[in-house]
Short mmCIF file of C-alpha atoms and ligand atoms in Angstrom, two decimals:
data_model
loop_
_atom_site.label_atom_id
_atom_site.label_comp_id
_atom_site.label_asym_id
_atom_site.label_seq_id
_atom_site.Cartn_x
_atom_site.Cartn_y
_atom_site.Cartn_z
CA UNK A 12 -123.59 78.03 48.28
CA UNK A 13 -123.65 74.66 47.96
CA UNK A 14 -120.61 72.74 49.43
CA UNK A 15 -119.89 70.73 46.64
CA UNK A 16 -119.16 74.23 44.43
CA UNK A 17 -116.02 74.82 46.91
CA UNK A 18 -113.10 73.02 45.69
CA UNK A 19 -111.90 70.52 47.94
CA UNK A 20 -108.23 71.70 49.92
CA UNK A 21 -105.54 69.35 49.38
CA UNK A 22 -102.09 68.45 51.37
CA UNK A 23 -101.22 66.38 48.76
CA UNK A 24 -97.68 67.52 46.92
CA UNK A 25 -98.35 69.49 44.01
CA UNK A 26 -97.18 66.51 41.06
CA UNK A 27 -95.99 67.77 37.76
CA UNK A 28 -96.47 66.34 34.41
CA UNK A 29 -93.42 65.70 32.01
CA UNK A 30 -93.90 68.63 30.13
CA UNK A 31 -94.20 70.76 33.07
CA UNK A 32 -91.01 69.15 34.60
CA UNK A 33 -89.26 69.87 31.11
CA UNK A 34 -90.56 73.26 30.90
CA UNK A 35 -89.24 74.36 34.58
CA UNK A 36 -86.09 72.87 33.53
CA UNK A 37 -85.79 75.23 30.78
CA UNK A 38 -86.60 77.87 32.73
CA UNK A 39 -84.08 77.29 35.47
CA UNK A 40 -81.51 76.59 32.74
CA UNK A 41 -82.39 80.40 31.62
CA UNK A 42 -82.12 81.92 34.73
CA UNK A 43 -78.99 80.24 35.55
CA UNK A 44 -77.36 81.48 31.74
CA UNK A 45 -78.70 84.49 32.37
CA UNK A 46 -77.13 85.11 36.07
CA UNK A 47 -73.65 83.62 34.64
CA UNK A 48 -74.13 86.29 31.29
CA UNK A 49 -74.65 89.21 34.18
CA UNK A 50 -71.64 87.87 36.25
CA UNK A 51 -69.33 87.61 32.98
CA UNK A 52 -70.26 91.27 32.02
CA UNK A 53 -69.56 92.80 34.97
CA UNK A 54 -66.06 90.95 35.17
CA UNK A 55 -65.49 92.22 31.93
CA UNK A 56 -65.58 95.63 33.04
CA UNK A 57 -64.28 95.19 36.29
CA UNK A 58 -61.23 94.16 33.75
CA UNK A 59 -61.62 96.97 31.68
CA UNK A 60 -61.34 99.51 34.95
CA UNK A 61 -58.17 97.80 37.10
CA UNK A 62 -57.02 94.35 34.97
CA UNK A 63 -55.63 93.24 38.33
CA UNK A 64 -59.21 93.49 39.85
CA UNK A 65 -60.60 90.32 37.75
CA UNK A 66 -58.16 87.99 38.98
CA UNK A 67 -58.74 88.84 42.62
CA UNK A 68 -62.38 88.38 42.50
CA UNK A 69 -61.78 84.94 40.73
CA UNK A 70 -59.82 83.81 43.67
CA UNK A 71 -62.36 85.06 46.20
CA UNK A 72 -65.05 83.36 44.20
CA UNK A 73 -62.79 80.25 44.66
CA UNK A 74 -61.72 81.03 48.52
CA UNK A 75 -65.62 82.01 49.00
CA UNK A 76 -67.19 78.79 47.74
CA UNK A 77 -64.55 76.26 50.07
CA UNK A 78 -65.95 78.66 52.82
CA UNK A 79 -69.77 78.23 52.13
CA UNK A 80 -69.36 75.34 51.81
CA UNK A 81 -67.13 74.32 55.02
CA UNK A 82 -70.42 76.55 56.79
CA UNK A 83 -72.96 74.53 55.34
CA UNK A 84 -74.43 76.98 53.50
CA UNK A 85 -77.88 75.97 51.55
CA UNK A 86 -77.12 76.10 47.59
CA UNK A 87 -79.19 79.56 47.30
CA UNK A 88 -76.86 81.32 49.38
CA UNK A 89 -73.81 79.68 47.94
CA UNK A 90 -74.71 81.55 44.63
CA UNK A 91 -75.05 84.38 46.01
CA UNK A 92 -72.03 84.27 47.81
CA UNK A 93 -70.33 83.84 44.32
CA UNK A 94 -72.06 86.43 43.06
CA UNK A 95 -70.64 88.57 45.96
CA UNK A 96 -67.00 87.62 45.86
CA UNK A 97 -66.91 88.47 42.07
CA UNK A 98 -68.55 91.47 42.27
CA UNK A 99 -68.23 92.65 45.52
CA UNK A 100 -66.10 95.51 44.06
CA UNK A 101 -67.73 96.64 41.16
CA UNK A 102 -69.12 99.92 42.77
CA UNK A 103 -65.83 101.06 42.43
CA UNK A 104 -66.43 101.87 38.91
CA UNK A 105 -68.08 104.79 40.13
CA UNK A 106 -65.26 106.29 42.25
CA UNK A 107 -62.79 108.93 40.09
CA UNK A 108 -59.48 106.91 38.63
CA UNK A 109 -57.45 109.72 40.89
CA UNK A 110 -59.15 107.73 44.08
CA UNK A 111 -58.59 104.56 42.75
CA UNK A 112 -54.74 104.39 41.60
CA UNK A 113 -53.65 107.35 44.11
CA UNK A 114 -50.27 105.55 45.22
CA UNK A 115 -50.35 107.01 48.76
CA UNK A 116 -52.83 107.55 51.52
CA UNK A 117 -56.13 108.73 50.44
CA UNK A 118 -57.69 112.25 52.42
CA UNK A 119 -60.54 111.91 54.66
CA UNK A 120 -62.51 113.47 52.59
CA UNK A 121 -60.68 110.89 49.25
CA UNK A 122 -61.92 107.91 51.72
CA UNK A 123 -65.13 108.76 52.40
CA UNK A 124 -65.90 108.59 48.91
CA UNK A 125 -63.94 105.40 48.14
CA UNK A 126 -66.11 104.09 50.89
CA UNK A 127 -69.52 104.48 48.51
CA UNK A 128 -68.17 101.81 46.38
CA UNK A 129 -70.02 99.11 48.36
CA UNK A 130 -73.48 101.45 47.85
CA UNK A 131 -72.97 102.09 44.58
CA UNK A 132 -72.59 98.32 43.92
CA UNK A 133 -75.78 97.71 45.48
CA UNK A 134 -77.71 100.43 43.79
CA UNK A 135 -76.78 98.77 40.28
CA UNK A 136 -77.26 95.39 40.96
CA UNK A 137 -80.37 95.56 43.14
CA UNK A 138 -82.08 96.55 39.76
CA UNK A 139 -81.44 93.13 38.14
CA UNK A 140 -83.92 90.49 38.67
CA UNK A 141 -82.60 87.24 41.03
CA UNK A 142 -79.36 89.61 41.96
CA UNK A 143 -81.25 91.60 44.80
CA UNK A 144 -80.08 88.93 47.53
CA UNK A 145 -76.38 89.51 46.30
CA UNK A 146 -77.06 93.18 46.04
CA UNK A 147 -77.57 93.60 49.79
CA UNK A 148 -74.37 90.71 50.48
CA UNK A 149 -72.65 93.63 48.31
CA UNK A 150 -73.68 96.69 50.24
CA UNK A 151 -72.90 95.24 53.19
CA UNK A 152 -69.17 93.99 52.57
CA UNK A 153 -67.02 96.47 54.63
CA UNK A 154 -68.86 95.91 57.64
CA UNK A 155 -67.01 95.31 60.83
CA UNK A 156 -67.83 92.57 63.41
CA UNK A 157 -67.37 94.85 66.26
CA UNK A 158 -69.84 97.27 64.00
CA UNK A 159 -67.07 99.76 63.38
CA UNK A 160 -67.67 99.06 59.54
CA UNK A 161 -69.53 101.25 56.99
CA UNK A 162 -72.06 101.70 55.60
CA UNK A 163 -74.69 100.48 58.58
CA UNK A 164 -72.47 99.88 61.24
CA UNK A 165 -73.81 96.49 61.29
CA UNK A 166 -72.38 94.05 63.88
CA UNK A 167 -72.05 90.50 64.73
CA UNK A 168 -74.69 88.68 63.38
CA UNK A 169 -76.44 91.28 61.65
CA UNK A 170 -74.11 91.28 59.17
CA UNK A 171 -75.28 88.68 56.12
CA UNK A 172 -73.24 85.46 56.59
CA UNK A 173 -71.76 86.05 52.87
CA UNK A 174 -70.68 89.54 53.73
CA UNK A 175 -68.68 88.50 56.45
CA UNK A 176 -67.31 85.63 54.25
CA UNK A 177 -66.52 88.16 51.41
CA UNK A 178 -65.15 90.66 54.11
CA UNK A 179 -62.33 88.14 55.42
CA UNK A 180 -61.42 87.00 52.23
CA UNK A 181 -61.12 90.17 50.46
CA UNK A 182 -58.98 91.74 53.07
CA UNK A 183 -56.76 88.76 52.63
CA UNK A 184 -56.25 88.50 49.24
CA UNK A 185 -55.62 92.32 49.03
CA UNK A 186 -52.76 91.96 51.97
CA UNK A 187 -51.07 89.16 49.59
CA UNK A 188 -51.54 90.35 46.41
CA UNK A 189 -49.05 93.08 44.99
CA UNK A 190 -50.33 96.76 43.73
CA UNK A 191 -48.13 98.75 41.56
CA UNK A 192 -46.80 100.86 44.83
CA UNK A 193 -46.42 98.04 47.11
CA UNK A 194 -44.73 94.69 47.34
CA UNK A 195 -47.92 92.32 48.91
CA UNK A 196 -47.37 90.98 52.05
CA UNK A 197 -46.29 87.29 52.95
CA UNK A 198 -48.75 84.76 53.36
CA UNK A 199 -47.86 84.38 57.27
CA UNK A 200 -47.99 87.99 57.75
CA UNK A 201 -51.23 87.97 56.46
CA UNK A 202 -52.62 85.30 58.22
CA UNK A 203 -51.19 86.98 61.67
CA UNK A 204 -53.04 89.85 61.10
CA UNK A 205 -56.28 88.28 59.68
CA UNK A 206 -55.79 86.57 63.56
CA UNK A 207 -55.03 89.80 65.18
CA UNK A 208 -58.26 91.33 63.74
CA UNK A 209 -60.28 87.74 64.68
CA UNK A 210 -63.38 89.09 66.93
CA UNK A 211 -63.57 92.73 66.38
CA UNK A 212 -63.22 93.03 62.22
CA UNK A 213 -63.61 89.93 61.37
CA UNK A 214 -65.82 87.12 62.31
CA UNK A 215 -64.08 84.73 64.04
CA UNK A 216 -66.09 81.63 62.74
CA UNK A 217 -64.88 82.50 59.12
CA UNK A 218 -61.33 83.14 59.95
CA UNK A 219 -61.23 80.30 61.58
CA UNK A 220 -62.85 78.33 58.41
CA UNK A 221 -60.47 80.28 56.10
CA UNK A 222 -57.74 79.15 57.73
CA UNK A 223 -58.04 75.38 58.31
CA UNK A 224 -57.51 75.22 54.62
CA UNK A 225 -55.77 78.86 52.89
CA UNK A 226 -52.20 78.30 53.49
CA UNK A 227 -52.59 74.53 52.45
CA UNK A 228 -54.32 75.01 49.37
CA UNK A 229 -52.79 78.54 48.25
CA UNK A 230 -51.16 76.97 45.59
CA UNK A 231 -54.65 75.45 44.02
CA UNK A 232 -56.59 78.51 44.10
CA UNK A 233 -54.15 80.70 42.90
CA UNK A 234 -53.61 77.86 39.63
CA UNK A 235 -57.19 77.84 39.06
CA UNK A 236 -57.58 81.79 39.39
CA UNK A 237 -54.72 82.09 36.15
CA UNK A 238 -51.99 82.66 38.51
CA UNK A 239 -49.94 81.88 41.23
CA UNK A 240 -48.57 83.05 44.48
CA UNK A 241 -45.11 83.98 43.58
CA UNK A 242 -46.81 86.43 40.68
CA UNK A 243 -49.23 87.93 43.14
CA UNK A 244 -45.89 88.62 45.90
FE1 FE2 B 316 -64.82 96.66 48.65
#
């Protein structure tokens, strides 16, 4: 074969025309409707199962995007970790109402099915194209930084970044907020024990993070969530 047949490799950047550039532009537009059309469903019948459950994942999504953010995390990641914090919980619409809204302590054998919520997330959103990533951020939200957690037993590190974001901030906003058979707890009491558990459930870095700016800006993310703090006390 002659050598001028074989196209010639190139460093140079792919360029694109306008058209292309306009066309990519649509597309991304799209995909971004799209993801936000998913996200809005899946609120909606979040809402439809526990109305209280909406507003909490609004303030994580709020809580969980000054985090990324404060980490540095690249703009991919950060939409995941959105999609995470407001849907983190939305396996749970496979676990029986009697689980779900049992006042007092749930059986062993109650809590080891509450505890498939976080798989049963996964499984449904792992189907949808562009929510895989968030899928696994999902399945892996319970896990423990001392790798006590379910459902790998993950540790450290091997836990997604956004999971251990979404795991902090969950298990604060549940301590504060209040559930028909208990009063939540106050915001220092909350913030003693998210300490206390600094290191072996949670990851220190994003306690830390959490911190430096929760109690200050309670007030803002609770206002822009629909609330505010003295309704979720
Ligand atoms: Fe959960």
């Amino acid at each position: 074969m002659s050598n001028n047949l074989i196209p010639a490799l190139t460093t140079a950047p792919i360029s694109f025309g306008a058209s292309e550039s306009l066309r990519i532009k649509e597309l991304e537009a799209q995909a971004s409707a799209f993801r936000n059309s998913v996200i809005c469903a899946f609120n909606q019948l979040l809402d439809l199962k526990d109305l209280n459950t909406g507003v909490h994942s609004t303030r994580l999504a709020e809580w969980g995007m000054r985090v990324g953010q404060e980490l540095g995390l690249e703009e991919a990641a950060l939409q995941n970790l959105e999609v995470a914090s407001l849907l983190h919980d939305i396996g749970k619409v496979g676990i029986p109402d009697s689980i779900l809204r049992k006042p007092g302590k749930l059986d062993p054998e109650e809590y080891a099915l509450m505890k498939k919520h976080s798989e049963y997330g996964w499984a449904v959103l792992r189907m949808l194209p562009g929510f895989e990533r968030a899928a696994l951020d999902i399945l892996h939200h319970h896990e423990s930084f001392d790798g006590k957690g379910y459902p790998a037993g993950l540790k450290d590190t091997e836990i997604p970044v956004v999971s251990r974001i979404v795991c902090v901030i969950d298990a604060f906003d549940a301590m504060v907020s209040s559930r028909p058979y208990r009063k939540g707890l106050p915001h220092e009491e909350a913030v003693r024990r998210l300490k206390e558990a600094s290191g072996t459930q949670f990851d220190p870095v994003v306690v830390e993070c959490f911190l430096t700016f929760a109690q200050a800006e309670m007030a803002t993310v609770f206002a822009a969530a629909g609330t505010s703090v003295s309704s979720a006390l």
